[in-house]
PDB file of C-alpha atoms and ligand atoms in Angstrom:
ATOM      1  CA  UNK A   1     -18.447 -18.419   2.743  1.00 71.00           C
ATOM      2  CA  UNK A   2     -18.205 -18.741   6.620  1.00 95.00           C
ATOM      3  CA  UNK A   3     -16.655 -15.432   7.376  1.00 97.00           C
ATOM      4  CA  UNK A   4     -16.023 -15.291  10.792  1.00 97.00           C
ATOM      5  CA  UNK A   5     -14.508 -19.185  10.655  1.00 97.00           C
ATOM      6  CA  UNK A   6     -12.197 -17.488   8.166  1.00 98.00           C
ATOM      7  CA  UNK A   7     -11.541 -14.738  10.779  1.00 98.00           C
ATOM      8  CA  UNK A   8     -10.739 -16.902  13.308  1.00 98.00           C
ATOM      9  CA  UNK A   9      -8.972 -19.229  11.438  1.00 98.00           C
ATOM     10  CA  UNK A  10      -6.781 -16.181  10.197  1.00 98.00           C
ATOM     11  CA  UNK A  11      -6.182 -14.920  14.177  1.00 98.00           C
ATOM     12  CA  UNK A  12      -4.773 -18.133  15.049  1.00 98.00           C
ATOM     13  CA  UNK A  13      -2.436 -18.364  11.954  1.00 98.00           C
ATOM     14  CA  UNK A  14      -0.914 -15.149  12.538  1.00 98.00           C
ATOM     15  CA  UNK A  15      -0.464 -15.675  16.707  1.00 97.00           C
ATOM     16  CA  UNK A  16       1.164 -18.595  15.850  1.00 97.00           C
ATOM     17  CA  UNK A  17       3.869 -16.939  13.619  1.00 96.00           C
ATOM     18  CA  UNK A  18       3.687 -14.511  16.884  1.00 96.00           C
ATOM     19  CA  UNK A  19       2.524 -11.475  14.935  1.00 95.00           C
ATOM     20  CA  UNK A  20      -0.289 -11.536  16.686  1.00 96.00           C
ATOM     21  CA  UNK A  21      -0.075 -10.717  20.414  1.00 95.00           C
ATOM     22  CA  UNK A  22      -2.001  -8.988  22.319  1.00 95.00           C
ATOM     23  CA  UNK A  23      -5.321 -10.097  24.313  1.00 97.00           C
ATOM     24  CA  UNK A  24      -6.484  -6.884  22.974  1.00 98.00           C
ATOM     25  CA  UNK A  25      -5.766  -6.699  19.451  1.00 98.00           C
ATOM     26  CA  UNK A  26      -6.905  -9.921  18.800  1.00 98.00           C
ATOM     27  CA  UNK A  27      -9.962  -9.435  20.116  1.00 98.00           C
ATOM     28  CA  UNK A  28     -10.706  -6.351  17.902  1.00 98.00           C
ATOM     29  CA  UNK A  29      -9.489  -8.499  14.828  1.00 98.00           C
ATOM     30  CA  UNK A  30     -11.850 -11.080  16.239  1.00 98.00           C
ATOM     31  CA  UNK A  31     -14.813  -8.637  16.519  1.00 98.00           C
ATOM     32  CA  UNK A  32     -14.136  -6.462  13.125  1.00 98.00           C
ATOM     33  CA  UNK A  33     -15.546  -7.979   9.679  1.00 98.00           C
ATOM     34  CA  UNK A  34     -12.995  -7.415   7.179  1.00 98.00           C
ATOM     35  CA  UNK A  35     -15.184  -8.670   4.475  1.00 98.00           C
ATOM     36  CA  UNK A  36     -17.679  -5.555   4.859  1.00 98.00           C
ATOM     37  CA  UNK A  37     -14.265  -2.856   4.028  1.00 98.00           C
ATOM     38  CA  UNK A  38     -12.912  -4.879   1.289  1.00 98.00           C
ATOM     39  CA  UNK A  39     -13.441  -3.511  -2.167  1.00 98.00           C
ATOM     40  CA  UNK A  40     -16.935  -4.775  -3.296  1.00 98.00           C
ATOM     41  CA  UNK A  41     -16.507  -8.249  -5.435  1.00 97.00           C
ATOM     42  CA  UNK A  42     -13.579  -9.003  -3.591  1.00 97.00           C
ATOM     43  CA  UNK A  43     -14.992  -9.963  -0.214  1.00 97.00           C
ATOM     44  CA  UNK A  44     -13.637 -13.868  -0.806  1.00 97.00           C
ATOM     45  CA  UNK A  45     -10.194 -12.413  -0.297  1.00 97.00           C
ATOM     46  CA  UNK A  46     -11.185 -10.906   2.429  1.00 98.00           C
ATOM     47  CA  UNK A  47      -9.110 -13.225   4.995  1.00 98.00           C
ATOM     48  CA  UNK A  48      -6.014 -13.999   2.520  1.00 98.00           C
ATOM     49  CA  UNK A  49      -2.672 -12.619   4.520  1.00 98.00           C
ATOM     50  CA  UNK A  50      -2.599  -9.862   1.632  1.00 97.00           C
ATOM     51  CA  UNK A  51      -3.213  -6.544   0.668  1.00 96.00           C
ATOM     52  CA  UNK A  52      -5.993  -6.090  -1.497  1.00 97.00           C
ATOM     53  CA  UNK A  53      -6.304  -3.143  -3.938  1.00 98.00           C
ATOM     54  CA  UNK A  54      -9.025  -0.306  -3.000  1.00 98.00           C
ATOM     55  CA  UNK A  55     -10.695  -0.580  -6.990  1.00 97.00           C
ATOM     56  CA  UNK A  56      -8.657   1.556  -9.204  1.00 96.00           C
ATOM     57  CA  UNK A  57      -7.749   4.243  -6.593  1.00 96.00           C
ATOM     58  CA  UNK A  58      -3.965   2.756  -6.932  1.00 96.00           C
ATOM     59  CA  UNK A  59      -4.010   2.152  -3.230  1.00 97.00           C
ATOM     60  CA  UNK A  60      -4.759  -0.621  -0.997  1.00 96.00           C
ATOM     61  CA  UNK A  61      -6.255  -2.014   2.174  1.00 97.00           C
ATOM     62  CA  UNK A  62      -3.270  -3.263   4.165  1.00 96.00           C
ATOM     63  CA  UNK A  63      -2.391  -7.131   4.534  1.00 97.00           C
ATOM     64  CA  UNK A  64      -3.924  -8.492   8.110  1.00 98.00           C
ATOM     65  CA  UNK A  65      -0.226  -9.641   9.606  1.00 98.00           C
ATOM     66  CA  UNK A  66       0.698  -5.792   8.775  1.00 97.00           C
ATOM     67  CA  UNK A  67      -2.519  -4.282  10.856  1.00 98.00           C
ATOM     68  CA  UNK A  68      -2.122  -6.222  13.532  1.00 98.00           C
ATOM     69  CA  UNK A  69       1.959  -5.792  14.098  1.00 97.00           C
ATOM     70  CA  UNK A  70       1.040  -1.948  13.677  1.00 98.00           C
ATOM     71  CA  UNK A  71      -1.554  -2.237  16.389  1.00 98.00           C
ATOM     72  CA  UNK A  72       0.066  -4.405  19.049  1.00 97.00           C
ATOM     73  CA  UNK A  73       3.343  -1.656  18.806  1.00 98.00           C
ATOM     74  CA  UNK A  74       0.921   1.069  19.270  1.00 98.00           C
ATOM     75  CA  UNK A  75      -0.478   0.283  22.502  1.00 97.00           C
ATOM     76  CA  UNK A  76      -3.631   2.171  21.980  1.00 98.00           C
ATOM     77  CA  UNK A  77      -5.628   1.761  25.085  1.00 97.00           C
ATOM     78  CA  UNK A  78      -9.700   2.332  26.079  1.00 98.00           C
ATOM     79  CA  UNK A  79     -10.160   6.032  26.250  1.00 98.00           C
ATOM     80  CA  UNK A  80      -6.576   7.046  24.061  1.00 98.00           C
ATOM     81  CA  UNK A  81      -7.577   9.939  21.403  1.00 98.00           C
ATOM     82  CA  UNK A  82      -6.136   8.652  18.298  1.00 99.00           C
ATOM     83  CA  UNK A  83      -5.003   9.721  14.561  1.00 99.00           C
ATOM     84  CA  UNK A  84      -4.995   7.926  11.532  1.00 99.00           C
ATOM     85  CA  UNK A  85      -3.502   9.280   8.251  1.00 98.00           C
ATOM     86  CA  UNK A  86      -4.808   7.475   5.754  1.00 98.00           C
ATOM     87  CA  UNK A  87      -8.260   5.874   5.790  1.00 98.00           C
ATOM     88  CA  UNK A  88      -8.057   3.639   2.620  1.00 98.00           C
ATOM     89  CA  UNK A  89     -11.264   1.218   3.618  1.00 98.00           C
ATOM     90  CA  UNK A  90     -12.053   2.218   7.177  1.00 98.00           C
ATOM     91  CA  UNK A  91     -10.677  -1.287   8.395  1.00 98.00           C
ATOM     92  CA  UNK A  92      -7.740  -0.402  10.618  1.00 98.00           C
ATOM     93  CA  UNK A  93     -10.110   2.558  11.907  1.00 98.00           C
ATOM     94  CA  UNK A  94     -12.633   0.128  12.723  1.00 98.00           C
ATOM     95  CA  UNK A  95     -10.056  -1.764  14.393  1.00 98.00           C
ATOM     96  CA  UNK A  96      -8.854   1.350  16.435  1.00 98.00           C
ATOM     97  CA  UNK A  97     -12.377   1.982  17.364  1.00 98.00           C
ATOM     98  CA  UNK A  98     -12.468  -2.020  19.274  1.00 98.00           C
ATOM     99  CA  UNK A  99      -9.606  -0.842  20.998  1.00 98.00           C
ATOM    100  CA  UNK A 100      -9.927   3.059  22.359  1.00 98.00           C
ATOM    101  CA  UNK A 101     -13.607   2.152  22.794  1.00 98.00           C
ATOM    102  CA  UNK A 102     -14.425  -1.550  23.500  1.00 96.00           C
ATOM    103  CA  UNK A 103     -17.965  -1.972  21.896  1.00 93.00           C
ATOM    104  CA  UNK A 104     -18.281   1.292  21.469  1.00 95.00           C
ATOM    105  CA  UNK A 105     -18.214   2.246  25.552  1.00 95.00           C
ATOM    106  CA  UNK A 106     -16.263   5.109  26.725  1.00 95.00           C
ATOM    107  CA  UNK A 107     -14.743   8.262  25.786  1.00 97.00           C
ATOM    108  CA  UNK A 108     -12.074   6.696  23.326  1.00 98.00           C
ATOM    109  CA  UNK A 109     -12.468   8.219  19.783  1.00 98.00           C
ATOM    110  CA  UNK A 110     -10.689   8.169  16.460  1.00 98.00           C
ATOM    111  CA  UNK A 111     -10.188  10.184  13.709  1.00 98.00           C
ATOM    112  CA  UNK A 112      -9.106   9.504  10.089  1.00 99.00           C
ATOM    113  CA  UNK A 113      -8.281  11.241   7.809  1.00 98.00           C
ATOM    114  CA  UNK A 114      -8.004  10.380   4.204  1.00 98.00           C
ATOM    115  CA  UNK A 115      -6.341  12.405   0.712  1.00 98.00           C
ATOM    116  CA  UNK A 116      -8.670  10.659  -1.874  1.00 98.00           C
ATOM    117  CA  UNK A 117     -12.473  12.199  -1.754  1.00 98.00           C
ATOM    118  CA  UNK A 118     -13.866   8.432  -3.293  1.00 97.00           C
ATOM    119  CA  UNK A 119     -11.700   6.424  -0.548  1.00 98.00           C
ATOM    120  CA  UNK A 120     -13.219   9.184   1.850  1.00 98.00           C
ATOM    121  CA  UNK A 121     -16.388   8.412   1.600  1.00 98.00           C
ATOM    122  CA  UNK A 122     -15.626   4.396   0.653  1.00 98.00           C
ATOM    123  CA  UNK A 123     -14.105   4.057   4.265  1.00 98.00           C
ATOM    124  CA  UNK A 124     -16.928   6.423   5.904  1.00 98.00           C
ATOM    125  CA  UNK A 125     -19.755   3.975   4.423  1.00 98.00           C
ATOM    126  CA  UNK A 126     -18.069   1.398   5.814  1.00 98.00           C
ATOM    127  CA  UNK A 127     -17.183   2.419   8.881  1.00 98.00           C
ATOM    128  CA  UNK A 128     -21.199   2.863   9.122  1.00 98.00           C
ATOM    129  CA  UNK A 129     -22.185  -0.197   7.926  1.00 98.00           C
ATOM    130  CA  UNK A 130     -20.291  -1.501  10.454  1.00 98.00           C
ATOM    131  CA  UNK A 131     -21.524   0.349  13.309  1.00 98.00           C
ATOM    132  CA  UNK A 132     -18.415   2.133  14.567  1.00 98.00           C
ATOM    133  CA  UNK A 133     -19.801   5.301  13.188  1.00 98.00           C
ATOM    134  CA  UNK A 134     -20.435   6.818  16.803  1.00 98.00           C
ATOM    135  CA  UNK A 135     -16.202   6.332  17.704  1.00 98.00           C
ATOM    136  CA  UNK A 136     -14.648   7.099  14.526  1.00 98.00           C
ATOM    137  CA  UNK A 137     -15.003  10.283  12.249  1.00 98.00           C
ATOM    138  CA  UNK A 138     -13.414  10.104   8.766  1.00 98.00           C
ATOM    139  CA  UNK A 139     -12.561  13.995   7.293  1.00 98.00           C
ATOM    140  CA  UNK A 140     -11.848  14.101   3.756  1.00 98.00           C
ATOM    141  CA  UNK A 141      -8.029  16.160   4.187  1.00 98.00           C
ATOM    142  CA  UNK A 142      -4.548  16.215   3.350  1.00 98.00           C
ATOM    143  CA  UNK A 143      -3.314  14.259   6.809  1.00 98.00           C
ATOM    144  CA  UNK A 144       0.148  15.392   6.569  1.00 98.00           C
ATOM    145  CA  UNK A 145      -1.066  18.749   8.184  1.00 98.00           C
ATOM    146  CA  UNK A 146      -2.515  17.161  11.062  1.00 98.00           C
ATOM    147  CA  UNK A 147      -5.673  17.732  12.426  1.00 98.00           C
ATOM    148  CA  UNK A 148      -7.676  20.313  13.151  1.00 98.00           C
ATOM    149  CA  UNK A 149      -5.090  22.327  11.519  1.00 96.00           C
ATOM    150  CA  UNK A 150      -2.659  24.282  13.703  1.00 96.00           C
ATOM    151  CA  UNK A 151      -3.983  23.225  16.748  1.00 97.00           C
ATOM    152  CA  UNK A 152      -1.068  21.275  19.140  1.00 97.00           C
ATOM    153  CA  UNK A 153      -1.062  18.344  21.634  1.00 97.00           C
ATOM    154  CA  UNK A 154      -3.746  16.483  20.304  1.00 98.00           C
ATOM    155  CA  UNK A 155      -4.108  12.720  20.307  1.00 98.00           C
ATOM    156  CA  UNK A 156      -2.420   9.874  22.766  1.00 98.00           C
ATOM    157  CA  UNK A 157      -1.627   7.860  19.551  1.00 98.00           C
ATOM    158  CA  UNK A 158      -0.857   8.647  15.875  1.00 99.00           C
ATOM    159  CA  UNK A 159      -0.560   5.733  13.238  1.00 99.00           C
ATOM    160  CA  UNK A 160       0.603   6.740   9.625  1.00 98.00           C
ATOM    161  CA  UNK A 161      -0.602   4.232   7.356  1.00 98.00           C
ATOM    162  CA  UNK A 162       1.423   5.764   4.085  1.00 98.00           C
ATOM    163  CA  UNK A 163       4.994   5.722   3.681  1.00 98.00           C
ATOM    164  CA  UNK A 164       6.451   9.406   4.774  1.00 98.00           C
ATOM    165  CA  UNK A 165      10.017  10.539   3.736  1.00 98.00           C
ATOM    166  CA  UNK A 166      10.282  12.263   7.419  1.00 98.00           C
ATOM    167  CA  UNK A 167       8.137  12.514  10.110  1.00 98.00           C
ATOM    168  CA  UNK A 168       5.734  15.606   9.464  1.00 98.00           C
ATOM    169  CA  UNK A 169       6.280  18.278  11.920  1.00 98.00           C
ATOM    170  CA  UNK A 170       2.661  18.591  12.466  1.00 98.00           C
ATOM    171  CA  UNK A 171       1.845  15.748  13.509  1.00 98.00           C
ATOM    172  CA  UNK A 172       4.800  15.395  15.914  1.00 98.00           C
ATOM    173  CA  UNK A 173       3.387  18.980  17.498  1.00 98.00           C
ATOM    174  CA  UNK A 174      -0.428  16.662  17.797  1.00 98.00           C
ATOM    175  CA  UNK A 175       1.281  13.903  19.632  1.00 98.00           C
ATOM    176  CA  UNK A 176       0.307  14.788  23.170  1.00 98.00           C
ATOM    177  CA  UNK A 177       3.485  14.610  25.596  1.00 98.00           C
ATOM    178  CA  UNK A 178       3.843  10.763  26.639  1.00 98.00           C
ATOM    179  CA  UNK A 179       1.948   9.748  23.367  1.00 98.00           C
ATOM    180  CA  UNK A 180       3.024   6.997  20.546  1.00 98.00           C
ATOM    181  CA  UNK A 181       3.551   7.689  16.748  1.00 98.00           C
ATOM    182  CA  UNK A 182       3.987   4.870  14.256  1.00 98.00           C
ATOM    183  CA  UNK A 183       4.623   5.864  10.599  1.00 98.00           C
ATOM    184  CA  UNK A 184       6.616   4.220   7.745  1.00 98.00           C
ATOM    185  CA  UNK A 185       9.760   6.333   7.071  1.00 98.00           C
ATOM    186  CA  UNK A 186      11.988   5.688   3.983  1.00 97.00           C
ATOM    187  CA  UNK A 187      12.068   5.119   0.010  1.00 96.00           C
ATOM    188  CA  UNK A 188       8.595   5.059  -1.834  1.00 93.00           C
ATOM    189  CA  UNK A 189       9.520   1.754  -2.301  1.00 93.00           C
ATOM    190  CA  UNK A 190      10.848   0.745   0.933  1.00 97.00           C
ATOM    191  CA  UNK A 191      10.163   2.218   4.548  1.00 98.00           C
ATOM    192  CA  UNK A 192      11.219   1.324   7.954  1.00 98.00           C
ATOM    193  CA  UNK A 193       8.261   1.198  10.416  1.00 98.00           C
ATOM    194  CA  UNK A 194       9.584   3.826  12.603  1.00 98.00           C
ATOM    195  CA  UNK A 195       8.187   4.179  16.570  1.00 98.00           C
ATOM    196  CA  UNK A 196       8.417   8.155  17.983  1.00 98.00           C
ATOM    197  CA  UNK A 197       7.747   8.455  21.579  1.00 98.00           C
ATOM    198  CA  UNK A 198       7.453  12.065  22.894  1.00 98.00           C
ATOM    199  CA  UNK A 199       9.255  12.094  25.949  1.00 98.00           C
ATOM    200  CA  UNK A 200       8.619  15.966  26.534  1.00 97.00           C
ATOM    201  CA  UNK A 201       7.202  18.664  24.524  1.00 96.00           C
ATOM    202  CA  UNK A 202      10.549  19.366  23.072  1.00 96.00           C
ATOM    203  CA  UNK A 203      11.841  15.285  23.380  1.00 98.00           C
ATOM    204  CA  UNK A 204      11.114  12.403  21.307  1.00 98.00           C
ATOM    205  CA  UNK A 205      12.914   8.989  21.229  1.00 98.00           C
ATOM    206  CA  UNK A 206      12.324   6.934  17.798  1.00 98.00           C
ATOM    207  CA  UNK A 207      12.831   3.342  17.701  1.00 98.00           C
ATOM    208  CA  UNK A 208      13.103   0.975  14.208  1.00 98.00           C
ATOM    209  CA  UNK A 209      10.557  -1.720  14.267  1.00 97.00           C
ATOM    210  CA  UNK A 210      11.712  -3.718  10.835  1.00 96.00           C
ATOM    211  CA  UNK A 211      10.749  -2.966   7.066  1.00 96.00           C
ATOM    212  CA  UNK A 212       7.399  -2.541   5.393  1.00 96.00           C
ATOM    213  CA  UNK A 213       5.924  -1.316   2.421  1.00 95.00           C
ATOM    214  CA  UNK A 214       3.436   1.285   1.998  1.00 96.00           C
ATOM    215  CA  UNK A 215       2.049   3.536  -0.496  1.00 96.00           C
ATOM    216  CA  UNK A 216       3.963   6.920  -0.395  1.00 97.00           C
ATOM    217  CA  UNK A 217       2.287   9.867   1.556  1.00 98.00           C
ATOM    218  CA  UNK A 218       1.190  12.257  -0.459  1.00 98.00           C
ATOM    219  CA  UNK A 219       0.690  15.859   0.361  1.00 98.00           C
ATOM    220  CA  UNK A 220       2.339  19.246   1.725  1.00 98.00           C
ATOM    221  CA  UNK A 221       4.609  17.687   4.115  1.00 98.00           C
ATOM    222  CA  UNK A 222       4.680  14.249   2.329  1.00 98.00           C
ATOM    223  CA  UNK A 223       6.115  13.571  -0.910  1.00 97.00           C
TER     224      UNK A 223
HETATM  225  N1  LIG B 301      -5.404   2.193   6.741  1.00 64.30           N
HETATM  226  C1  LIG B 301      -6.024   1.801   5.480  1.00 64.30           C
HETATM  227  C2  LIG B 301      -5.026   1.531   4.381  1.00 64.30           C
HETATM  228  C3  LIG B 301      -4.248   2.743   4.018  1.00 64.30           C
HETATM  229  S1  LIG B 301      -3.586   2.815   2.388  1.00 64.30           S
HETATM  230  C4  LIG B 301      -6.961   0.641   5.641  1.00 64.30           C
HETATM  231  O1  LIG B 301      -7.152   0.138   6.763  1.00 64.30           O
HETATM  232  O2  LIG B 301      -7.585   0.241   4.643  1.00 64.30           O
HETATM  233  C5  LIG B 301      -2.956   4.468   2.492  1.00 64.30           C
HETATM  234  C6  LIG B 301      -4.000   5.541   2.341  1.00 64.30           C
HETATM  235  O3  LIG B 301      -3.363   6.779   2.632  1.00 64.30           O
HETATM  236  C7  LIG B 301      -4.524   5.682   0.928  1.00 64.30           C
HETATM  237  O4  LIG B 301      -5.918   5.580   0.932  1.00 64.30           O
HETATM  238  C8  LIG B 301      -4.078   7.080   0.497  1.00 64.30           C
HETATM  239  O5  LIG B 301      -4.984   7.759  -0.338  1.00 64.30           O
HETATM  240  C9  LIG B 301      -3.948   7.769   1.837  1.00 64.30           C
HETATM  241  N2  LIG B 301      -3.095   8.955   1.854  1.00 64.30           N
HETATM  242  C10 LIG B 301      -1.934   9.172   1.200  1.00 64.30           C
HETATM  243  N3  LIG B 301      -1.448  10.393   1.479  1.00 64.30           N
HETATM  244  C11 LIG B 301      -2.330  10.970   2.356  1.00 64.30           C
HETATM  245  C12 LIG B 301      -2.394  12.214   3.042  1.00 64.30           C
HETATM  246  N4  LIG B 301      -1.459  13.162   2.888  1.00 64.30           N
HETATM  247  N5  LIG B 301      -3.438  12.450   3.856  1.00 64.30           N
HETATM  248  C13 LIG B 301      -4.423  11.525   4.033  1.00 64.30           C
HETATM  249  N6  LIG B 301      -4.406  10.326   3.423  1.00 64.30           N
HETATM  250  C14 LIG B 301      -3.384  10.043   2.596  1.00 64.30           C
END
């Protein structure tokens, strides 16, 4: 299996249904090995346009055309401070880390937090076996709290990768004024990928970037 002809092969599929477009994003999803966060025996999948499930957590490592529409809306830039809820396998971390901290250079950092203790410390090893250990830091939590807990104005960018039936006011408090949030709002069984923009500390703006389909948030603030 020639992995990164499968990665690149993959890149240029999904630019050319226009999904993927940024210079940035793709090269992060150039740069990233999927194969090392997929669930072990399944690494030949690792470059089908699918989501692949995480053993038998019940949840899933989200299809590549999904991660990389989520990352070209968020706009993450080198040096951003940003917040994932919802680890799963570490990849879209990974891919956060390429982007807030270009081969690992700069002040950029990410952290991710994740409900399941097993997926914790599945997306942790992987994050470390592929070397992004120094950028991003995975804490075992429930992520509809935020993080650190109670403490405001927090990251430049927030992504939400579980579907949320409303935005949780914590994380809308971390969300530093000027900063992005993109989170999956609806049904558990269908969401709209919703983009929050805090205009001021008491403004935000919200914008509906099309369906999706997650698996549901689940915690205090979550369902
Ligand atoms: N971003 C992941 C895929 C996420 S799947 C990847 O790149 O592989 C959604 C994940 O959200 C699941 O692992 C699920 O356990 C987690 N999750 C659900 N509710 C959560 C919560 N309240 N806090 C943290 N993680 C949560």
């Amino acid at each position: 299996m020639d992995f990164e002809r499968q990665r690149r092969a993959l890149a240029e599929a999904l630019a050319s249904e226009g999904l993927l477009k940024s210079e940035a994003v793709r090269r992060a999803f150039l740069k990233v090995p999927r194969e090392l966060f997929v669930w072990p025996g399944m690494e030949n999948e690792a470059y089908a346009d699918m989501p692949l499930p995480l053993g038998d957590t019940g949840q899933t490592i989200s299809a590549p055309h999904m991660v990389v529409i989520m990352l070209d809306a968020l706009m993450s830039k080198p040096g951003d401070k940003v917040l994932e809820v919802g680890s799963g396998s570490g990849y879209n971390a990974a891919l956060l880390a390429e982007l807030v901290a270009p081969d690992g250079k700069g002040e950029g950092r990410v952290i991710t937090l994740e409900r399941i203790p097993d997926l914790a410390r599945f997306a942790a090893d992987n994050i470390a076996k592929a070397g992004y250990s120094s950028v991003v830091k995975v804490v075992q939590c429930d992520g509809t709290m935020g993080y650190p807990k109670g403490e405001v104005d927090v990251y430049d960018r927030i992504i939400v990768t579980a579907a949320a039936p409303r935005v949780p006011l914590a994380l809308k408090k971390q969300l530093k004024v000027n900063g992005t949030m993109l989170v999956p709002l609806g049904s558990m069984g269908y969401q709209d990928l919703m983009r929050i923009r805090r205009i001021t500390s008491s403004r935000f703006t919200e914008e509906n970037l099309g369906g999706c389909v997650f698996v549901p948030l689940v915690g205090e603030d979550g369902y």
